[in-house]
Amino acid sequence: MCHFNVYKTFSTPHGCSGPGCGALSVRDKLAKFLSVPTVEFADGRYYLNYDRTDTSSKVGGFFGVAPVIVKSYSWIMMLGADGLKEVAEISVLNNNYLQKKVEANV
């Protein structure tokens, strides 16, 4: 299972009066536990599958908060591959710095 939490990854605001937003992927053996609709891929295209019979639940607000996705996508495109790599490296550096500060004061 892999959950891509847009709120934590891109520091987008919570409390936008809507459901959370982010992708969830699982291996085939866990697929029956996913709510419908699921995103499927066939014949070279993606589509929403509402017809799954092996699930017991349905998502009420499937698309989440759309502006959160637009903001995150815009930021990624603005940075480009090199900028995104730099941001990730700085993030790790900041995290390690904070960890050492906390360890020193605990």
PDB file of N, CA and C in Angstrom:
ATOM      1  N   MET A   1       0.842  -1.165   0.000  1.00  0.00           N
ATOM      2  CA  MET A   1       0.000   0.000   0.000  1.00  0.00           C
ATOM      3  C   MET A   1       0.892   1.235   0.000  1.00  0.00           C
ATOM      4  N   CYS A   2       0.493   2.197  -0.794  1.00  0.00           N
ATOM      5  CA  CYS A   2       1.216   3.466  -0.859  1.00  0.00           C
ATOM      6  C   CYS A   2       0.197   4.599  -0.905  1.00  0.00           C
ATOM      7  N   HIS A   3       0.307   5.524   0.027  1.00  0.00           N
ATOM      8  CA  HIS A   3      -0.592   6.675   0.047  1.00  0.00           C
ATOM      9  C   HIS A   3       0.225   7.937  -0.164  1.00  0.00           C
ATOM     10  N   PHE A   4      -0.114   8.670  -1.178  1.00  0.00           N
ATOM     11  CA  PHE A   4       0.558   9.928  -1.491  1.00  0.00           C
ATOM     12  C   PHE A   4      -0.296  11.048  -0.914  1.00  0.00           C
ATOM     13  N   ASN A   5       0.093  11.562   0.246  1.00  0.00           N
ATOM     14  CA  ASN A   5      -0.686  12.577   0.943  1.00  0.00           C
ATOM     15  C   ASN A   5      -0.273  13.964   0.459  1.00  0.00           C
ATOM     16  N   VAL A   6      -1.097  14.561  -0.365  1.00  0.00           N
ATOM     17  CA  VAL A   6      -0.795  15.861  -0.961  1.00  0.00           C
ATOM     18  C   VAL A   6      -0.638  16.943   0.106  1.00  0.00           C
ATOM     19  N   TYR A   7      -1.425  16.872   1.163  1.00  0.00           N
ATOM     20  CA  TYR A   7      -1.360  17.903   2.199  1.00  0.00           C
ATOM     21  C   TYR A   7       0.004  17.936   2.875  1.00  0.00           C
ATOM     22  N   LYS A   8       0.532  16.774   3.217  1.00  0.00           N
ATOM     23  CA  LYS A   8       1.828  16.728   3.892  1.00  0.00           C
ATOM     24  C   LYS A   8       2.981  16.971   2.925  1.00  0.00           C
ATOM     25  N   THR A   9       2.894  16.419   1.740  1.00  0.00           N
ATOM     26  CA  THR A   9       3.985  16.531   0.776  1.00  0.00           C
ATOM     27  C   THR A   9       4.180  17.955   0.285  1.00  0.00           C
ATOM     28  N   PHE A  10       3.098  18.668   0.043  1.00  0.00           N
ATOM     29  CA  PHE A  10       3.193  20.005  -0.539  1.00  0.00           C
ATOM     30  C   PHE A  10       2.729  21.118   0.391  1.00  0.00           C
ATOM     31  N   SER A  11       2.523  20.806   1.656  1.00  0.00           N
ATOM     32  CA  SER A  11       2.115  21.799   2.662  1.00  0.00           C
ATOM     33  C   SER A  11       0.894  22.600   2.228  1.00  0.00           C
ATOM     34  N   THR A  12      -0.051  21.928   1.627  1.00  0.00           N
ATOM     35  CA  THR A  12      -1.289  22.606   1.242  1.00  0.00           C
ATOM     36  C   THR A  12      -2.219  22.640   2.453  1.00  0.00           C
ATOM     37  N   PRO A  13      -3.114  23.614   2.512  1.00  0.00           N
ATOM     38  CA  PRO A  13      -3.931  23.782   3.718  1.00  0.00           C
ATOM     39  C   PRO A  13      -5.000  22.706   3.876  1.00  0.00           C
ATOM     40  N   HIS A  14      -5.251  22.334   5.128  1.00  0.00           N
ATOM     41  CA  HIS A  14      -6.397  21.500   5.452  1.00  0.00           C
ATOM     42  C   HIS A  14      -7.586  22.434   5.660  1.00  0.00           C
ATOM     43  N   GLY A  15      -8.730  21.868   5.867  1.00  0.00           N
ATOM     44  CA  GLY A  15      -9.887  22.677   6.202  1.00  0.00           C
ATOM     45  C   GLY A  15     -10.473  23.427   5.025  1.00  0.00           C
ATOM     46  N   CYS A  16     -10.379  22.846   3.853  1.00  0.00           N
ATOM     47  CA  CYS A  16     -10.944  23.498   2.662  1.00  0.00           C
ATOM     48  C   CYS A  16     -12.369  23.032   2.409  1.00  0.00           C
ATOM     49  N   SER A  17     -13.042  22.594   3.443  1.00  0.00           N
ATOM     50  CA  SER A  17     -14.434  22.148   3.357  1.00  0.00           C
ATOM     51  C   SER A  17     -14.622  20.966   2.427  1.00  0.00           C
ATOM     52  N   GLY A  18     -13.620  20.156   2.285  1.00  0.00           N
ATOM     53  CA  GLY A  18     -13.769  19.016   1.395  1.00  0.00           C
ATOM     54  C   GLY A  18     -12.999  17.824   1.887  1.00  0.00           C
ATOM     55  N   PRO A  19     -13.168  16.720   1.199  1.00  0.00           N
ATOM     56  CA  PRO A  19     -12.452  15.517   1.599  1.00  0.00           C
ATOM     57  C   PRO A  19     -10.959  15.657   1.343  1.00  0.00           C
ATOM     58  N   GLY A  20     -10.189  14.819   1.982  1.00  0.00           N
ATOM     59  CA  GLY A  20      -8.749  14.803   1.753  1.00  0.00           C
ATOM     60  C   GLY A  20      -8.442  14.493   0.301  1.00  0.00           C
ATOM     61  N   CYS A  21      -7.201  14.664  -0.044  1.00  0.00           N
ATOM     62  CA  CYS A  21      -6.839  14.516  -1.440  1.00  0.00           C
ATOM     63  C   CYS A  21      -5.480  13.848  -1.549  1.00  0.00           C
ATOM     64  N   GLY A  22      -5.384  12.816  -2.346  1.00  0.00           N
ATOM     65  CA  GLY A  22      -4.125  12.126  -2.549  1.00  0.00           C
ATOM     66  C   GLY A  22      -4.373  10.738  -3.092  1.00  0.00           C
ATOM     67  N   ALA A  23      -3.408  10.228  -3.801  1.00  0.00           N
ATOM     68  CA  ALA A  23      -3.544   8.914  -4.433  1.00  0.00           C
ATOM     69  C   ALA A  23      -3.269   7.796  -3.440  1.00  0.00           C
ATOM     70  N   LEU A  24      -3.957   6.684  -3.619  1.00  0.00           N
ATOM     71  CA  LEU A  24      -3.742   5.475  -2.839  1.00  0.00           C
ATOM     72  C   LEU A  24      -3.591   4.331  -3.820  1.00  0.00           C
ATOM     73  N   SER A  25      -2.511   3.589  -3.707  1.00  0.00           N
ATOM     74  CA  SER A  25      -2.324   2.441  -4.599  1.00  0.00           C
ATOM     75  C   SER A  25      -2.066   1.202  -3.762  1.00  0.00           C
ATOM     76  N   VAL A  26      -2.517   0.065  -4.276  1.00  0.00           N
ATOM     77  CA  VAL A  26      -2.345  -1.203  -3.571  1.00  0.00           C
ATOM     78  C   VAL A  26      -2.009  -2.311  -4.562  1.00  0.00           C
ATOM     79  N   ARG A  27      -1.502  -3.415  -4.030  1.00  0.00           N
ATOM     80  CA  ARG A  27      -1.269  -4.598  -4.849  1.00  0.00           C
ATOM     81  C   ARG A  27      -2.615  -5.248  -5.164  1.00  0.00           C
ATOM     82  N   ASP A  28      -2.617  -6.138  -6.136  1.00  0.00           N
ATOM     83  CA  ASP A  28      -3.858  -6.777  -6.576  1.00  0.00           C
ATOM     84  C   ASP A  28      -4.634  -7.444  -5.438  1.00  0.00           C
ATOM     85  N   LYS A  29      -3.929  -8.096  -4.513  1.00  0.00           N
ATOM     86  CA  LYS A  29      -4.636  -8.830  -3.458  1.00  0.00           C
ATOM     87  C   LYS A  29      -5.371  -7.909  -2.477  1.00  0.00           C
ATOM     88  N   LEU A  30      -5.037  -6.616  -2.453  1.00  0.00           N
ATOM     89  CA  LEU A  30      -5.738  -5.665  -1.584  1.00  0.00           C
ATOM     90  C   LEU A  30      -6.792  -4.848  -2.324  1.00  0.00           C
ATOM     91  N   ALA A  31      -6.875  -5.001  -3.628  1.00  0.00           N
ATOM     92  CA  ALA A  31      -7.784  -4.184  -4.444  1.00  0.00           C
ATOM     93  C   ALA A  31      -9.239  -4.313  -4.012  1.00  0.00           C
ATOM     94  N   LYS A  32      -9.627  -5.479  -3.509  1.00  0.00           N
ATOM     95  CA  LYS A  32     -11.026  -5.667  -3.106  1.00  0.00           C
ATOM     96  C   LYS A  32     -11.422  -4.786  -1.917  1.00  0.00           C
ATOM     97  N   PHE A  33     -10.434  -4.224  -1.238  1.00  0.00           N
ATOM     98  CA  PHE A  33     -10.725  -3.353  -0.101  1.00  0.00           C
ATOM     99  C   PHE A  33     -10.825  -1.876  -0.486  1.00  0.00           C
ATOM    100  N   LEU A  34     -10.553  -1.550  -1.736  1.00  0.00           N
ATOM    101  CA  LEU A  34     -10.653  -0.162  -2.197  1.00  0.00           C
ATOM    102  C   LEU A  34     -12.108   0.223  -2.413  1.00  0.00           C
ATOM    103  N   SER A  35     -12.409   1.468  -2.164  1.00  0.00           N
ATOM    104  CA  SER A  35     -13.745   1.990  -2.443  1.00  0.00           C
ATOM    105  C   SER A  35     -13.858   2.297  -3.927  1.00  0.00           C
ATOM    106  N   VAL A  36     -15.078   2.294  -4.437  1.00  0.00           N
ATOM    107  CA  VAL A  36     -15.291   2.697  -5.825  1.00  0.00           C
ATOM    108  C   VAL A  36     -15.637   4.176  -5.852  1.00  0.00           C
ATOM    109  N   PRO A  37     -15.310   4.884  -6.917  1.00  0.00           N
ATOM    110  CA  PRO A  37     -14.683   4.355  -8.124  1.00  0.00           C
ATOM    111  C   PRO A  37     -13.174   4.186  -7.945  1.00  0.00           C
ATOM    112  N   THR A  38     -12.609   3.299  -8.746  1.00  0.00           N
ATOM    113  CA  THR A  38     -11.161   3.150  -8.799  1.00  0.00           C
ATOM    114  C   THR A  38     -10.687   3.625 -10.166  1.00  0.00           C
ATOM    115  N   VAL A  39      -9.461   4.065 -10.225  1.00  0.00           N
ATOM    116  CA  VAL A  39      -8.879   4.476 -11.501  1.00  0.00           C
ATOM    117  C   VAL A  39      -8.272   3.233 -12.129  1.00  0.00           C
ATOM    118  N   GLU A  40      -8.700   2.910 -13.327  1.00  0.00           N
ATOM    119  CA  GLU A  40      -8.218   1.727 -14.045  1.00  0.00           C
ATOM    120  C   GLU A  40      -7.532   2.174 -15.332  1.00  0.00           C
ATOM    121  N   PHE A  41      -6.740   1.280 -15.910  1.00  0.00           N
ATOM    122  CA  PHE A  41      -6.040   1.565 -17.170  1.00  0.00           C
ATOM    123  C   PHE A  41      -6.296   0.414 -18.132  1.00  0.00           C
ATOM    124  N   ALA A  42      -6.826   0.736 -19.301  1.00  0.00           N
ATOM    125  CA  ALA A  42      -7.062  -0.270 -20.339  1.00  0.00           C
ATOM    126  C   ALA A  42      -7.096   0.412 -21.698  1.00  0.00           C
ATOM    127  N   ASP A  43      -6.648  -0.299 -22.696  1.00  0.00           N
ATOM    128  CA  ASP A  43      -6.655   0.212 -24.075  1.00  0.00           C
ATOM    129  C   ASP A  43      -5.967   1.568 -24.198  1.00  0.00           C
ATOM    130  N   GLY A  44      -4.887   1.760 -23.452  1.00  0.00           N
ATOM    131  CA  GLY A  44      -4.099   2.977 -23.561  1.00  0.00           C
ATOM    132  C   GLY A  44      -4.684   4.207 -22.897  1.00  0.00           C
ATOM    133  N   ARG A  45      -5.704   4.024 -22.035  1.00  0.00           N
ATOM    134  CA  ARG A  45      -6.287   5.190 -21.374  1.00  0.00           C
ATOM    135  C   ARG A  45      -6.712   4.850 -19.944  1.00  0.00           C
ATOM    136  N   TYR A  46      -6.801   5.889 -19.126  1.00  0.00           N
ATOM    137  CA  TYR A  46      -7.277   5.744 -17.754  1.00  0.00           C
ATOM    138  C   TYR A  46      -8.771   6.047 -17.713  1.00  0.00           C
ATOM    139  N   TYR A  47      -9.482   5.390 -16.816  1.00  0.00           N
ATOM    140  CA  TYR A  47     -10.913   5.653 -16.657  1.00  0.00           C
ATOM    141  C   TYR A  47     -11.329   5.337 -15.220  1.00  0.00           C
ATOM    142  N   LEU A  48     -12.493   5.839 -14.826  1.00  0.00           N
ATOM    143  CA  LEU A  48     -13.038   5.561 -13.498  1.00  0.00           C
ATOM    144  C   LEU A  48     -13.949   4.347 -13.583  1.00  0.00           C
ATOM    145  N   ASN A  49     -13.674   3.351 -12.764  1.00  0.00           N
ATOM    146  CA  ASN A  49     -14.467   2.128 -12.754  1.00  0.00           C
ATOM    147  C   ASN A  49     -15.435   2.165 -11.572  1.00  0.00           C
ATOM    148  N   TYR A  50     -16.709   2.326 -11.882  1.00  0.00           N
ATOM    149  CA  TYR A  50     -17.756   2.344 -10.862  1.00  0.00           C
ATOM    150  C   TYR A  50     -18.416   0.973 -10.715  1.00  0.00           C
ATOM    151  N   ASP A  51     -18.038   0.019 -11.557  1.00  0.00           N
ATOM    152  CA  ASP A  51     -18.744  -1.262 -11.647  1.00  0.00           C
ATOM    153  C   ASP A  51     -18.067  -2.418 -10.926  1.00  0.00           C
ATOM    154  N   ARG A  52     -17.189  -2.148 -10.000  1.00  0.00           N
ATOM    155  CA  ARG A  52     -16.518  -3.236  -9.276  1.00  0.00           C
ATOM    156  C   ARG A  52     -17.517  -3.933  -8.363  1.00  0.00           C
ATOM    157  N   THR A  53     -17.519  -5.244  -8.411  1.00  0.00           N
ATOM    158  CA  THR A  53     -18.434  -6.016  -7.561  1.00  0.00           C
ATOM    159  C   THR A  53     -17.729  -6.588  -6.340  1.00  0.00           C
ATOM    160  N   ASP A  54     -16.407  -6.461  -6.281  1.00  0.00           N
ATOM    161  CA  ASP A  54     -15.643  -7.060  -5.185  1.00  0.00           C
ATOM    162  C   ASP A  54     -15.289  -6.058  -4.089  1.00  0.00           C
ATOM    163  N   THR A  55     -16.047  -4.993  -3.974  1.00  0.00           N
ATOM    164  CA  THR A  55     -15.786  -4.001  -2.935  1.00  0.00           C
ATOM    165  C   THR A  55     -17.058  -3.754  -2.140  1.00  0.00           C
ATOM    166  N   SER A  56     -16.905  -3.227  -0.954  1.00  0.00           N
ATOM    167  CA  SER A  56     -18.078  -3.033  -0.102  1.00  0.00           C
ATOM    168  C   SER A  56     -18.351  -1.567   0.216  1.00  0.00           C
ATOM    169  N   SER A  57     -17.621  -0.666  -0.416  1.00  0.00           N
ATOM    170  CA  SER A  57     -17.810   0.741  -0.067  1.00  0.00           C
ATOM    171  C   SER A  57     -17.706   1.650  -1.282  1.00  0.00           C
ATOM    172  N   LYS A  58     -18.216   2.860  -1.097  1.00  0.00           N
ATOM    173  CA  LYS A  58     -18.201   3.852  -2.163  1.00  0.00           C
ATOM    174  C   LYS A  58     -17.724   5.179  -1.581  1.00  0.00           C
ATOM    175  N   VAL A  59     -16.881   5.872  -2.330  1.00  0.00           N
ATOM    176  CA  VAL A  59     -16.376   7.175  -1.901  1.00  0.00           C
ATOM    177  C   VAL A  59     -17.435   8.230  -2.175  1.00  0.00           C
ATOM    178  N   GLY A  60     -17.683   9.094  -1.185  1.00  0.00           N
ATOM    179  CA  GLY A  60     -18.665  10.148  -1.370  1.00  0.00           C
ATOM    180  C   GLY A  60     -18.146  11.303  -2.203  1.00  0.00           C
ATOM    181  N   GLY A  61     -16.927  11.747  -1.938  1.00  0.00           N
ATOM    182  CA  GLY A  61     -16.334  12.874  -2.659  1.00  0.00           C
ATOM    183  C   GLY A  61     -15.054  12.440  -3.339  1.00  0.00           C
ATOM    184  N   PHE A  62     -15.158  11.812  -4.469  1.00  0.00           N
ATOM    185  CA  PHE A  62     -14.011  11.158  -5.102  1.00  0.00           C
ATOM    186  C   PHE A  62     -12.880  12.103  -5.455  1.00  0.00           C
ATOM    187  N   PHE A  63     -13.175  13.275  -5.964  1.00  0.00           N
ATOM    188  CA  PHE A  63     -12.134  14.143  -6.504  1.00  0.00           C
ATOM    189  C   PHE A  63     -11.386  14.953  -5.455  1.00  0.00           C
ATOM    190  N   GLY A  64     -11.826  14.925  -4.222  1.00  0.00           N
ATOM    191  CA  GLY A  64     -11.129  15.679  -3.186  1.00  0.00           C
ATOM    192  C   GLY A  64     -11.236  17.174  -3.433  1.00  0.00           C
ATOM    193  N   VAL A  65     -10.248  17.910  -2.976  1.00  0.00           N
ATOM    194  CA  VAL A  65     -10.236  19.360  -3.135  1.00  0.00           C
ATOM    195  C   VAL A  65      -9.349  19.695  -4.333  1.00  0.00           C
ATOM    196  N   ALA A  66      -9.972  19.984  -5.454  1.00  0.00           N
ATOM    197  CA  ALA A  66      -9.242  20.187  -6.711  1.00  0.00           C
ATOM    198  C   ALA A  66      -8.167  21.276  -6.646  1.00  0.00           C
ATOM    199  N   PRO A  67      -8.389  22.421  -5.996  1.00  0.00           N
ATOM    200  CA  PRO A  67      -7.334  23.446  -5.965  1.00  0.00           C
ATOM    201  C   PRO A  67      -6.024  22.961  -5.335  1.00  0.00           C
ATOM    202  N   VAL A  68      -6.113  22.019  -4.409  1.00  0.00           N
ATOM    203  CA  VAL A  68      -4.911  21.473  -3.785  1.00  0.00           C
ATOM    204  C   VAL A  68      -4.058  20.753  -4.830  1.00  0.00           C
ATOM    205  N   ILE A  69      -4.701  20.014  -5.706  1.00  0.00           N
ATOM    206  CA  ILE A  69      -3.985  19.297  -6.770  1.00  0.00           C
ATOM    207  C   ILE A  69      -3.403  20.290  -7.769  1.00  0.00           C
ATOM    208  N   VAL A  70      -4.170  21.297  -8.146  1.00  0.00           N
ATOM    209  CA  VAL A  70      -3.692  22.300  -9.108  1.00  0.00           C
ATOM    210  C   VAL A  70      -2.479  23.041  -8.546  1.00  0.00           C
ATOM    211  N   LYS A  71      -2.546  23.425  -7.281  1.00  0.00           N
ATOM    212  CA  LYS A  71      -1.422  24.131  -6.655  1.00  0.00           C
ATOM    213  C   LYS A  71      -0.166  23.258  -6.635  1.00  0.00           C
ATOM    214  N   SER A  72      -0.315  22.015  -6.251  1.00  0.00           N
ATOM    215  CA  SER A  72       0.829  21.099  -6.191  1.00  0.00           C
ATOM    216  C   SER A  72       1.426  20.867  -7.573  1.00  0.00           C
ATOM    217  N   TYR A  73       0.571  20.627  -8.553  1.00  0.00           N
ATOM    218  CA  TYR A  73       1.036  20.397  -9.923  1.00  0.00           C
ATOM    219  C   TYR A  73       1.748  21.637 -10.471  1.00  0.00           C
ATOM    220  N   SER A  74       1.193  22.806 -10.216  1.00  0.00           N
ATOM    221  CA  SER A  74       1.811  24.055 -10.689  1.00  0.00           C
ATOM    222  C   SER A  74       3.195  24.242 -10.086  1.00  0.00           C
ATOM    223  N   TRP A  75       3.325  23.946  -8.811  1.00  0.00           N
ATOM    224  CA  TRP A  75       4.605  24.089  -8.122  1.00  0.00           C
ATOM    225  C   TRP A  75       5.646  23.137  -8.713  1.00  0.00           C
ATOM    226  N   ILE A  76       5.254  21.894  -8.967  1.00  0.00           N
ATOM    227  CA  ILE A  76       6.161  20.910  -9.573  1.00  0.00           C
ATOM    228  C   ILE A  76       6.610  21.384 -10.945  1.00  0.00           C
ATOM    229  N   MET A  77       5.677  21.851 -11.756  1.00  0.00           N
ATOM    230  CA  MET A  77       6.012  22.298 -13.115  1.00  0.00           C
ATOM    231  C   MET A  77       6.897  23.545 -13.079  1.00  0.00           C
ATOM    232  N   MET A  78       6.653  24.429 -12.125  1.00  0.00           N
ATOM    233  CA  MET A  78       7.449  25.642 -12.005  1.00  0.00           C
ATOM    234  C   MET A  78       8.902  25.306 -11.636  1.00  0.00           C
ATOM    235  N   LEU A  79       9.093  24.354 -10.737  1.00  0.00           N
ATOM    236  CA  LEU A  79      10.436  23.979 -10.298  1.00  0.00           C
ATOM    237  C   LEU A  79      11.209  23.199 -11.357  1.00  0.00           C
ATOM    238  N   GLY A  80      10.530  22.343 -12.076  1.00  0.00           N
ATOM    239  CA  GLY A  80      11.217  21.477 -13.030  1.00  0.00           C
ATOM    240  C   GLY A  80      11.976  20.377 -12.290  1.00  0.00           C
ATOM    241  N   ALA A  81      12.603  19.486 -13.038  1.00  0.00           N
ATOM    242  CA  ALA A  81      13.290  18.335 -12.443  1.00  0.00           C
ATOM    243  C   ALA A  81      14.432  18.760 -11.525  1.00  0.00           C
ATOM    244  N   ASP A  82      15.260  19.693 -11.984  1.00  0.00           N
ATOM    245  CA  ASP A  82      16.403  20.127 -11.169  1.00  0.00           C
ATOM    246  C   ASP A  82      15.953  20.845  -9.903  1.00  0.00           C
ATOM    247  N   GLY A  83      14.964  21.713 -10.035  1.00  0.00           N
ATOM    248  CA  GLY A  83      14.460  22.442  -8.877  1.00  0.00           C
ATOM    249  C   GLY A  83      13.807  21.522  -7.862  1.00  0.00           C
ATOM    250  N   LEU A  84      13.071  20.531  -8.342  1.00  0.00           N
ATOM    251  CA  LEU A  84      12.417  19.585  -7.444  1.00  0.00           C
ATOM    252  C   LEU A  84      13.452  18.753  -6.684  1.00  0.00           C
ATOM    253  N   LYS A  85      14.523  18.376  -7.374  1.00  0.00           N
ATOM    254  CA  LYS A  85      15.603  17.638  -6.711  1.00  0.00           C
ATOM    255  C   LYS A  85      16.253  18.506  -5.628  1.00  0.00           C
ATOM    256  N   GLU A  86      16.490  19.772  -5.948  1.00  0.00           N
ATOM    257  CA  GLU A  86      17.104  20.679  -4.974  1.00  0.00           C
ATOM    258  C   GLU A  86      16.209  20.868  -3.750  1.00  0.00           C
ATOM    259  N   VAL A  87      14.925  21.040  -3.975  1.00  0.00           N
ATOM    260  CA  VAL A  87      13.982  21.205  -2.868  1.00  0.00           C
ATOM    261  C   VAL A  87      13.986  19.957  -1.982  1.00  0.00           C
ATOM    262  N   ALA A  88      14.023  18.785  -2.594  1.00  0.00           N
ATOM    263  CA  ALA A  88      14.045  17.540  -1.821  1.00  0.00           C
ATOM    264  C   ALA A  88      15.314  17.438  -0.982  1.00  0.00           C
ATOM    265  N   GLU A  89      16.449  17.799  -1.569  1.00  0.00           N
ATOM    266  CA  GLU A  89      17.715  17.744  -0.835  1.00  0.00           C
ATOM    267  C   GLU A  89      17.724  18.726   0.338  1.00  0.00           C
ATOM    268  N   ILE A  90      17.214  19.923   0.120  1.00  0.00           N
ATOM    269  CA  ILE A  90      17.142  20.921   1.196  1.00  0.00           C
ATOM    270  C   ILE A  90      16.184  20.453   2.295  1.00  0.00           C
ATOM    271  N   SER A  91      15.101  19.813   1.891  1.00  0.00           N
ATOM    272  CA  SER A  91      14.141  19.297   2.863  1.00  0.00           C
ATOM    273  C   SER A  91      14.781  18.251   3.770  1.00  0.00           C
ATOM    274  N   VAL A  92      15.566  17.358   3.187  1.00  0.00           N
ATOM    275  CA  VAL A  92      16.267  16.346   3.988  1.00  0.00           C
ATOM    276  C   VAL A  92      17.268  17.014   4.930  1.00  0.00           C
ATOM    277  N   LEU A  93      17.989  17.994   4.417  1.00  0.00           N
ATOM    278  CA  LEU A  93      18.949  18.733   5.243  1.00  0.00           C
ATOM    279  C   LEU A  93      18.248  19.417   6.421  1.00  0.00           C
ATOM    280  N   ASN A  94      17.134  20.089   6.150  1.00  0.00           N
ATOM    281  CA  ASN A  94      16.364  20.750   7.210  1.00  0.00           C
ATOM    282  C   ASN A  94      15.867  19.745   8.244  1.00  0.00           C
ATOM    283  N   ASN A  95      15.389  18.620   7.770  1.00  0.00           N
ATOM    284  CA  ASN A  95      14.881  17.593   8.665  1.00  0.00           C
ATOM    285  C   ASN A  95      15.983  17.059   9.577  1.00  0.00           C
ATOM    286  N   ASN A  96      17.149  16.796   9.003  1.00  0.00           N
ATOM    287  CA  ASN A  96      18.278  16.305   9.797  1.00  0.00           C
ATOM    288  C   ASN A  96      18.737  17.349  10.818  1.00  0.00           C
ATOM    289  N   TYR A  97      18.745  18.614  10.420  1.00  0.00           N
ATOM    290  CA  TYR A  97      19.119  19.705  11.327  1.00  0.00           C
ATOM    291  C   TYR A  97      18.161  19.757  12.520  1.00  0.00           C
ATOM    292  N   LEU A  98      16.863  19.716  12.220  1.00  0.00           N
ATOM    293  CA  LEU A  98      15.863  19.768  13.283  1.00  0.00           C
ATOM    294  C   LEU A  98      15.973  18.552  14.200  1.00  0.00           C
ATOM    295  N   GLN A  99      16.217  17.383  13.623  1.00  0.00           N
ATOM    296  CA  GLN A  99      16.362  16.177  14.429  1.00  0.00           C
ATOM    297  C   GLN A  99      17.511  16.319  15.426  1.00  0.00           C
ATOM    298  N   LYS A 100      18.634  16.836  14.984  1.00  0.00           N
ATOM    299  CA  LYS A 100      19.791  17.029  15.878  1.00  0.00           C
ATOM    300  C   LYS A 100      19.480  18.045  16.977  1.00  0.00           C
ATOM    301  N   LYS A 101      18.763  19.101  16.633  1.00  0.00           N
ATOM    302  CA  LYS A 101      18.382  20.112  17.630  1.00  0.00           C
ATOM    303  C   LYS A 101      17.472  19.497  18.700  1.00  0.00           C
ATOM    304  N   VAL A 102      16.520  18.689  18.259  1.00  0.00           N
ATOM    305  CA  VAL A 102      15.597  18.051  19.196  1.00  0.00           C
ATOM    306  C   VAL A 102      16.345  17.058  20.081  1.00  0.00           C
ATOM    307  N   GLU A 103      17.205  16.248  19.465  1.00  0.00           N
ATOM    308  CA  GLU A 103      17.981  15.270  20.237  1.00  0.00           C
ATOM    309  C   GLU A 103      18.843  15.950  21.298  1.00  0.00           C
ATOM    310  N   ALA A 104      19.392  17.103  20.980  1.00  0.00           N
ATOM    311  CA  ALA A 104      20.260  17.823  21.917  1.00  0.00           C
ATOM    312  C   ALA A 104      19.487  18.378  23.109  1.00  0.00           C
ATOM    313  N   ASN A 105      18.187  18.561  22.942  1.00  0.00           N
ATOM    314  CA  ASN A 105      17.378  19.160  24.005  1.00  0.00           C
ATOM    315  C   ASN A 105      16.423  18.176  24.674  1.00  0.00           C
ATOM    316  N   VAL A 106      16.596  16.922  24.411  1.00  0.00           N
ATOM    317  CA  VAL A 106      15.694  15.924  25.020  1.00  0.00           C
ATOM    318  C   VAL A 106      16.370  15.245  26.174  1.00  0.00           C
TER     319      VAL A 106
END
